[in-house]
Amino acid sequence: MGGVGGLYYEGTSNCDIVNNIFSDNDNIGLYLGSGADVVLEYNDYGTLGGIAPGGNIGNVSINPQFVNAAGGNFRLSADSTLIGLSPRSTFGGNDLDYNNYPLGGRIDLGAYQRTIFEDGFDDE
């Protein structure tokens, strides 16, 4: 296999992999090993390897356009096409900046939610 770099999943349990960005890995962004019954929903995974997923909904393989990945800022830039890509808005909880995930509407892919227009005004 030569290394994955992003995520390797193998097992007999059902698994949903939802709302992730696997970007700029040395080899494969997401690898599904034997026995895995995986549903992929709204991920940006770069390169997919291994067995075919049981479900594949809304996934893309594009440059996520991070603000400054080299500097460790993995927030999405204002022109990223991953903003609002996912209709899966029932996560609840907070992102890594402690912003609430919206419970209605669309959400951004990845670990950070842009709060742009959340209150009707652009905060950036």
Tab-separated table of N, CA and C in Angstrom:
chain	number	residue	atom	x	y	z
A	1	MET	N	0.829	-1.185	0.000
A	1	MET	CA	0.000	0.000	0.000
A	1	MET	C	0.875	1.250	0.000
A	2	GLY	N	2.024	1.237	0.644
A	2	GLY	CA	2.914	2.378	0.575
A	2	GLY	C	2.549	3.537	1.478
A	3	GLY	N	1.679	3.346	2.440
A	3	GLY	CA	1.301	4.432	3.350
A	3	GLY	C	0.072	5.168	2.868
A	4	VAL	N	-0.720	5.590	3.807
A	4	VAL	CA	-1.960	6.281	3.465
A	4	VAL	C	-1.771	7.785	3.583
A	5	GLY	N	-1.459	8.259	4.750
A	5	GLY	CA	-1.289	9.685	4.948
A	5	GLY	C	-2.519	10.364	5.507
A	6	GLY	N	-3.696	9.932	5.133
A	6	GLY	CA	-4.935	10.532	5.613
A	6	GLY	C	-5.619	9.642	6.630
A	7	LEU	N	-6.506	8.765	6.180
A	7	LEU	CA	-7.235	7.858	7.062
A	7	LEU	C	-7.288	6.473	6.434
A	8	TYR	N	-7.013	5.470	7.251
A	8	TYR	CA	-7.137	4.072	6.847
A	8	TYR	C	-8.200	3.460	7.741
A	9	TYR	N	-9.234	2.870	7.132
A	9	TYR	CA	-10.275	2.206	7.925
A	9	TYR	C	-10.426	0.783	7.436
A	10	GLU	N	-10.400	-0.159	8.402
A	10	GLU	CA	-10.613	-1.560	8.093
A	10	GLU	C	-11.313	-2.188	9.289
A	11	GLY	N	-12.264	-3.038	9.041
A	11	GLY	CA	-12.944	-3.702	10.138
A	11	GLY	C	-14.263	-4.272	9.684
A	12	THR	N	-14.972	-4.854	10.617
A	12	THR	CA	-16.249	-5.473	10.281
A	12	THR	C	-17.434	-4.619	10.695
A	13	SER	N	-17.185	-3.532	11.389
A	13	SER	CA	-18.282	-2.660	11.830
A	13	SER	C	-18.690	-1.712	10.722
A	14	ASN	N	-19.972	-1.359	10.719
A	14	ASN	CA	-20.448	-0.320	9.814
A	14	ASN	C	-19.879	1.010	10.270
A	15	CYS	N	-19.569	1.874	9.337
A	15	CYS	CA	-18.963	3.152	9.675
A	15	CYS	C	-19.419	4.209	8.678
A	16	ASP	N	-19.811	5.365	9.198
A	16	ASP	CA	-20.092	6.526	8.353
A	16	ASP	C	-18.941	7.502	8.535
A	17	ILE	N	-18.351	7.931	7.446
A	17	ILE	CA	-17.292	8.944	7.469
A	17	ILE	C	-17.892	10.176	6.818
A	18	VAL	N	-18.083	11.227	7.629
A	18	VAL	CA	-18.886	12.374	7.208
A	18	VAL	C	-18.158	13.683	7.502
A	19	ASN	N	-18.166	14.580	6.519
A	19	ASN	CA	-17.772	15.983	6.701
A	19	ASN	C	-16.296	16.165	7.066
A	20	ASN	N	-15.407	15.535	6.303
A	20	ASN	CA	-13.972	15.624	6.569
A	20	ASN	C	-13.222	16.145	5.356
A	21	ILE	N	-12.024	16.638	5.625
A	21	ILE	CA	-11.114	17.035	4.554
A	21	ILE	C	-9.811	16.263	4.757
A	22	PHE	N	-9.454	15.437	3.781
A	22	PHE	CA	-8.191	14.696	3.782
A	22	PHE	C	-7.372	15.287	2.635
A	23	SER	N	-6.507	16.237	2.942
A	23	SER	CA	-5.868	17.015	1.886
A	23	SER	C	-4.353	16.953	1.969
A	24	ASP	N	-3.742	16.996	0.803
A	24	ASP	CA	-2.297	17.155	0.669
A	24	ASP	C	-1.511	16.032	1.346
A	25	ASN	N	-2.006	14.811	1.250
A	25	ASN	CA	-1.314	13.655	1.812
A	25	ASN	C	-0.256	13.156	0.830
A	26	ASP	N	0.760	12.502	1.356
A	26	ASP	CA	1.840	12.008	0.511
A	26	ASP	C	1.385	10.915	-0.442
A	27	ASN	N	0.359	10.158	-0.068
A	27	ASN	CA	-0.070	9.052	-0.905
A	27	ASN	C	-1.588	9.119	-1.062
A	28	ILE	N	-2.312	8.298	-0.344
A	28	ILE	CA	-3.764	8.202	-0.470
A	28	ILE	C	-4.421	8.963	0.680
A	29	GLY	N	-5.441	9.745	0.369
A	29	GLY	CA	-6.133	10.508	1.403
A	29	GLY	C	-7.024	9.648	2.275
A	30	LEU	N	-7.716	8.687	1.673
A	30	LEU	CA	-8.649	7.832	2.401
A	30	LEU	C	-8.573	6.434	1.809
A	31	TYR	N	-8.308	5.435	2.672
A	31	TYR	CA	-8.170	4.051	2.222
A	31	TYR	C	-9.139	3.186	2.993
A	32	LEU	N	-9.970	2.438	2.268
A	32	LEU	CA	-10.946	1.535	2.881
A	32	LEU	C	-10.452	0.107	2.717
A	33	GLY	N	-10.110	-0.526	3.845
A	33	GLY	CA	-9.572	-1.878	3.831
A	33	GLY	C	-10.661	-2.933	3.804
A	34	SER	N	-10.251	-4.177	3.780
A	34	SER	CA	-11.169	-5.309	3.669
A	34	SER	C	-12.120	-5.374	4.861
A	35	GLY	N	-13.309	-5.843	4.583
A	35	GLY	CA	-14.319	-6.025	5.616
A	35	GLY	C	-15.054	-4.755	5.991
A	36	ALA	N	-14.600	-3.640	5.502
A	36	ALA	CA	-15.213	-2.367	5.870
A	36	ALA	C	-16.529	-2.170	5.132
A	37	ASP	N	-17.578	-1.840	5.866
A	37	ASP	CA	-18.849	-1.436	5.273
A	37	ASP	C	-19.002	0.046	5.600
A	38	VAL	N	-18.512	0.873	4.696
A	38	VAL	CA	-18.377	2.302	4.952
A	38	VAL	C	-19.288	3.103	4.030
A	39	VAL	N	-19.928	4.107	4.606
A	39	VAL	CA	-20.673	5.094	3.834
A	39	VAL	C	-19.903	6.402	3.936
A	40	LEU	N	-19.561	6.964	2.787
A	40	LEU	CA	-18.869	8.244	2.731
A	40	LEU	C	-19.867	9.330	2.363
A	41	GLU	N	-19.938	10.372	3.180
A	41	GLU	CA	-20.847	11.485	2.898
A	41	GLU	C	-20.134	12.811	3.088
A	42	TYR	N	-20.112	13.591	2.036
A	42	TYR	CA	-19.627	14.969	2.071
A	42	TYR	C	-18.227	15.073	2.670
A	43	ASN	N	-17.284	14.451	1.974
A	43	ASN	CA	-15.867	14.521	2.326
A	43	ASN	C	-15.097	15.034	1.120
A	44	ASP	N	-13.969	15.662	1.377
A	44	ASP	CA	-13.006	15.999	0.336
A	44	ASP	C	-11.810	15.114	0.621
A	45	TYR	N	-11.658	14.026	-0.133
A	45	TYR	CA	-10.663	13.031	0.237
A	45	TYR	C	-9.462	12.942	-0.700
A	46	GLY	N	-9.332	13.794	-1.640
A	46	GLY	CA	-8.178	13.692	-2.536
A	46	GLY	C	-8.228	12.386	-3.303
A	47	THR	N	-7.443	11.408	-2.883
A	47	THR	CA	-7.394	10.108	-3.545
A	47	THR	C	-8.022	9.049	-2.649
A	48	LEU	N	-8.926	8.249	-3.214
A	48	LEU	CA	-9.588	7.165	-2.498
A	48	LEU	C	-8.985	5.846	-2.946
A	49	GLY	N	-8.608	5.004	-1.971
A	49	GLY	CA	-8.018	3.717	-2.290
A	49	GLY	C	-8.728	2.588	-1.570
A	50	GLY	N	-8.402	1.344	-1.935
A	50	GLY	CA	-8.993	0.180	-1.290
A	50	GLY	C	-10.292	-0.228	-1.944
A	51	ILE	N	-11.193	-0.783	-1.126
A	51	ILE	CA	-12.471	-1.275	-1.646
A	51	ILE	C	-13.449	-0.111	-1.840
A	52	ALA	N	-14.449	-0.352	-2.643
A	52	ALA	CA	-15.469	0.672	-2.887
A	52	ALA	C	-16.330	0.861	-1.641
A	53	PRO	N	-16.712	2.085	-1.336
A	53	PRO	CA	-17.589	2.307	-0.188
A	53	PRO	C	-18.990	1.762	-0.462
A	54	GLY	N	-19.717	1.449	0.613
A	54	GLY	CA	-21.100	0.996	0.481
A	54	GLY	C	-22.033	2.103	0.025
A	55	GLY	N	-21.688	3.331	0.328
A	55	GLY	CA	-22.438	4.500	-0.114
A	55	GLY	C	-21.472	5.647	-0.345
A	56	ASN	N	-21.751	6.454	-1.329
A	56	ASN	CA	-20.849	7.536	-1.702
A	56	ASN	C	-21.703	8.734	-2.103
A	57	ILE	N	-21.903	9.665	-1.166
A	57	ILE	CA	-22.840	10.769	-1.370
A	57	ILE	C	-22.133	12.107	-1.188
A	58	GLY	N	-22.140	12.936	-2.202
A	58	GLY	CA	-21.675	14.311	-2.096
A	58	GLY	C	-20.194	14.501	-1.873
A	59	ASN	N	-19.382	13.494	-2.153
A	59	ASN	CA	-17.944	13.601	-1.934
A	59	ASN	C	-17.266	14.284	-3.114
A	60	VAL	N	-16.167	14.970	-2.823
A	60	VAL	CA	-15.409	15.667	-3.856
A	60	VAL	C	-13.932	15.374	-3.664
A	61	SER	N	-13.166	15.715	-4.678
A	61	SER	CA	-11.713	15.601	-4.619
A	61	SER	C	-11.142	16.872	-5.240
A	62	ILE	N	-11.076	17.938	-4.432
A	62	ILE	CA	-10.647	19.248	-4.926
A	62	ILE	C	-9.692	19.896	-3.922
A	63	ASN	N	-9.066	20.971	-4.340
A	63	ASN	CA	-8.234	21.760	-3.435
A	63	ASN	C	-9.176	22.478	-2.469
A	64	PRO	N	-9.036	22.247	-1.155
A	64	PRO	CA	-9.969	22.857	-0.208
A	64	PRO	C	-9.785	24.362	-0.040
A	65	GLN	N	-8.676	24.908	-0.486
A	65	GLN	CA	-8.377	26.332	-0.374
A	65	GLN	C	-8.371	26.784	1.091
A	66	PHE	N	-7.448	26.203	1.847
A	66	PHE	CA	-7.253	26.618	3.236
A	66	PHE	C	-6.694	28.034	3.273
A	67	VAL	N	-6.911	28.723	4.381
A	67	VAL	CA	-6.383	30.076	4.548
A	67	VAL	C	-4.863	30.069	4.472
A	68	ASN	N	-4.199	29.177	5.236
A	68	ASN	CA	-2.744	29.104	5.229
A	68	ASN	C	-2.314	27.752	5.801
A	69	ALA	N	-2.409	26.705	5.003
A	69	ALA	CA	-2.077	25.360	5.472
A	69	ALA	C	-0.625	25.273	5.928
A	70	ALA	N	0.299	25.907	5.214
A	70	ALA	CA	1.712	25.859	5.591
A	70	ALA	C	1.941	26.466	6.968
A	71	GLY	N	1.123	27.435	7.341
A	71	GLY	CA	1.226	28.077	8.643
A	71	GLY	C	0.328	27.455	9.699
A	72	GLY	N	-0.358	26.366	9.347
A	72	GLY	CA	-1.207	25.668	10.307
A	72	GLY	C	-2.626	26.205	10.413
A	73	ASN	N	-3.034	27.087	9.501
A	73	ASN	CA	-4.392	27.614	9.515
A	73	ASN	C	-5.230	26.839	8.498
A	74	PHE	N	-6.001	25.876	9.004
A	74	PHE	CA	-6.794	25.001	8.144
A	74	PHE	C	-8.250	25.441	8.040
A	75	ARG	N	-8.510	26.712	8.298
A	75	ARG	CA	-9.846	27.266	8.073
A	75	ARG	C	-10.004	27.463	6.568
A	76	LEU	N	-11.229	27.383	6.090
A	76	LEU	CA	-11.489	27.552	4.666
A	76	LEU	C	-11.447	29.030	4.292
A	77	SER	N	-10.817	29.320	3.161
A	77	SER	CA	-10.790	30.701	2.673
A	77	SER	C	-12.179	31.077	2.164
A	78	ALA	N	-12.411	32.351	2.002
A	78	ALA	CA	-13.734	32.850	1.610
A	78	ALA	C	-14.184	32.310	0.263
A	79	ASP	N	-13.246	31.935	-0.618
A	79	ASP	CA	-13.631	31.450	-1.945
A	79	ASP	C	-13.591	29.931	-2.072
A	80	SER	N	-13.469	29.220	-0.966
A	80	SER	CA	-13.456	27.757	-0.999
A	80	SER	C	-14.822	27.216	-1.408
A	81	THR	N	-14.809	26.249	-2.305
A	81	THR	CA	-16.071	25.628	-2.727
A	81	THR	C	-16.602	24.634	-1.694
A	82	LEU	N	-15.850	24.418	-0.605
A	82	LEU	CA	-16.311	23.512	0.451
A	82	LEU	C	-17.207	24.220	1.468
A	83	ILE	N	-17.329	25.527	1.362
A	83	ILE	CA	-18.198	26.290	2.260
A	83	ILE	C	-19.652	25.982	1.917
A	84	GLY	N	-20.392	25.521	2.906
A	84	GLY	CA	-21.813	25.234	2.709
A	84	GLY	C	-22.094	24.045	1.810
A	85	LEU	N	-21.115	23.175	1.610
A	85	LEU	CA	-21.292	22.046	0.691
A	85	LEU	C	-22.183	20.943	1.255
A	86	SER	N	-22.180	20.787	2.571
A	86	SER	CA	-22.898	19.663	3.165
A	86	SER	C	-24.274	20.062	3.705
A	87	PRO	N	-25.309	19.322	3.329
A	87	PRO	CA	-26.631	19.567	3.926
A	87	PRO	C	-26.788	18.887	5.280
A	88	ARG	N	-25.762	18.171	5.733
A	88	ARG	CA	-25.818	17.450	7.011
A	88	ARG	C	-25.661	18.444	8.147
A	89	SER	N	-26.734	19.023	8.609
A	89	SER	CA	-26.657	20.102	9.594
A	89	SER	C	-27.177	19.676	10.960
A	90	THR	N	-27.098	18.413	11.281
A	90	THR	CA	-27.633	17.934	12.556
A	90	THR	C	-26.545	17.501	13.525
A	91	PHE	N	-25.318	17.954	13.308
A	91	PHE	CA	-24.222	17.562	14.175
A	91	PHE	C	-24.387	18.108	15.587
A	92	GLY	N	-24.744	19.379	15.702
A	92	GLY	CA	-24.747	20.025	17.006
A	92	GLY	C	-23.318	20.172	17.493
A	93	GLY	N	-23.122	20.673	18.665
A	93	GLY	CA	-21.782	20.832	19.206
A	93	GLY	C	-21.054	22.009	18.595
A	94	ASN	N	-19.731	22.017	18.780
A	94	ASN	CA	-18.903	23.136	18.351
A	94	ASN	C	-17.773	22.681	17.450
A	95	ASP	N	-17.291	23.621	16.628
A	95	ASP	CA	-16.106	23.342	15.827
A	95	ASP	C	-14.866	23.623	16.674
A	96	LEU	N	-13.689	23.577	16.081
A	96	LEU	CA	-12.453	23.759	16.841
A	96	LEU	C	-12.241	25.189	17.345
A	97	ASP	N	-13.002	26.156	16.811
A	97	ASP	CA	-12.972	27.533	17.306
A	97	ASP	C	-14.109	27.796	18.286
A	98	TYR	N	-14.828	26.762	18.678
A	98	TYR	CA	-15.975	26.831	19.578
A	98	TYR	C	-17.176	27.556	18.963
A	99	ASN	N	-17.212	27.641	17.632
A	99	ASN	CA	-18.413	28.134	16.951
A	99	ASN	C	-19.400	26.983	16.894
A	100	ASN	N	-20.676	27.279	17.073
A	100	ASN	CA	-21.704	26.245	17.000
A	100	ASN	C	-21.859	25.748	15.569
A	101	TYR	N	-21.997	24.434	15.440
A	101	TYR	CA	-22.420	23.910	14.149
A	101	TYR	C	-23.891	24.274	13.996
A	102	PRO	N	-24.283	24.791	12.854
A	102	PRO	CA	-25.692	25.149	12.686
A	102	PRO	C	-26.570	23.904	12.710
A	103	LEU	N	-27.735	24.027	13.272
A	103	LEU	CA	-28.679	22.905	13.325
A	103	LEU	C	-29.656	22.940	12.163
A	104	GLY	N	-29.568	23.948	11.346
A	104	GLY	CA	-30.405	24.059	10.155
A	104	GLY	C	-29.558	24.583	9.021
A	105	GLY	N	-29.978	24.367	7.802
A	105	GLY	CA	-29.208	24.845	6.665
A	105	GLY	C	-28.043	23.939	6.346
A	106	ARG	N	-27.043	24.511	5.701
A	106	ARG	CA	-25.887	23.744	5.250
A	106	ARG	C	-24.679	24.035	6.135
A	107	ILE	N	-23.726	23.090	6.143
A	107	ILE	CA	-22.500	23.295	6.909
A	107	ILE	C	-21.298	23.174	5.982
A	108	ASP	N	-20.177	23.685	6.463
A	108	ASP	CA	-18.923	23.619	5.722
A	108	ASP	C	-18.246	22.276	5.986
A	109	LEU	N	-17.477	21.812	5.032
A	109	LEU	CA	-16.673	20.615	5.260
A	109	LEU	C	-15.496	20.968	6.157
A	110	GLY	N	-15.081	20.031	6.976
A	110	GLY	CA	-13.899	20.213	7.795
A	110	GLY	C	-14.204	20.553	9.238
A	111	ALA	N	-13.149	20.894	9.955
A	111	ALA	CA	-13.215	21.077	11.404
A	111	ALA	C	-13.631	22.480	11.832
A	112	TYR	N	-13.725	23.412	10.872
A	112	TYR	CA	-14.077	24.793	11.206
A	112	TYR	C	-15.291	25.227	10.399
A	113	GLN	N	-16.182	25.955	11.034
A	113	GLN	CA	-17.328	26.542	10.361
A	113	GLN	C	-17.090	28.029	10.178
A	114	ARG	N	-17.277	28.494	8.971
A	114	ARG	CA	-17.223	29.946	8.779
A	114	ARG	C	-18.516	30.512	9.335
A	115	THR	N	-18.425	31.581	10.070
A	115	THR	CA	-19.625	32.180	10.658
A	115	THR	C	-20.157	33.311	9.791
A	116	ILE	N	-19.650	33.386	8.571
A	116	ILE	CA	-20.084	34.416	7.637
A	116	ILE	C	-21.594	34.336	7.416
A	117	PHE	N	-22.250	35.442	7.526
A	117	PHE	CA	-23.681	35.603	7.316
A	117	PHE	C	-24.538	34.849	8.314
A	118	GLU	N	-23.940	34.284	9.339
A	118	GLU	CA	-24.724	33.561	10.337
A	118	GLU	C	-25.749	34.481	10.993
A	119	ASP	N	-25.361	35.749	11.198
A	119	ASP	CA	-26.271	36.708	11.809
A	119	ASP	C	-26.785	37.718	10.794
A	120	GLY	N	-26.587	37.440	9.510
A	120	GLY	CA	-27.044	38.346	8.472
A	120	GLY	C	-25.980	39.325	8.009
A	121	PHE	N	-24.821	39.327	8.667
A	121	PHE	CA	-23.748	40.242	8.300
A	121	PHE	C	-22.451	39.460	8.127
A	122	ASP	N	-21.631	39.920	7.223
A	122	ASP	CA	-20.342	39.306	7.000
A	122	ASP	C	-19.386	39.753	8.093
A	123	ASP	N	-18.845	38.818	8.873
A	123	ASP	CA	-17.962	39.181	9.987
A	123	ASP	C	-16.497	39.227	9.594
A	124	GLU	N	-16.179	39.110	8.315
A	124	GLU	CA	-14.774	39.106	7.929
A	124	GLU	C	-14.468	40.217	6.971
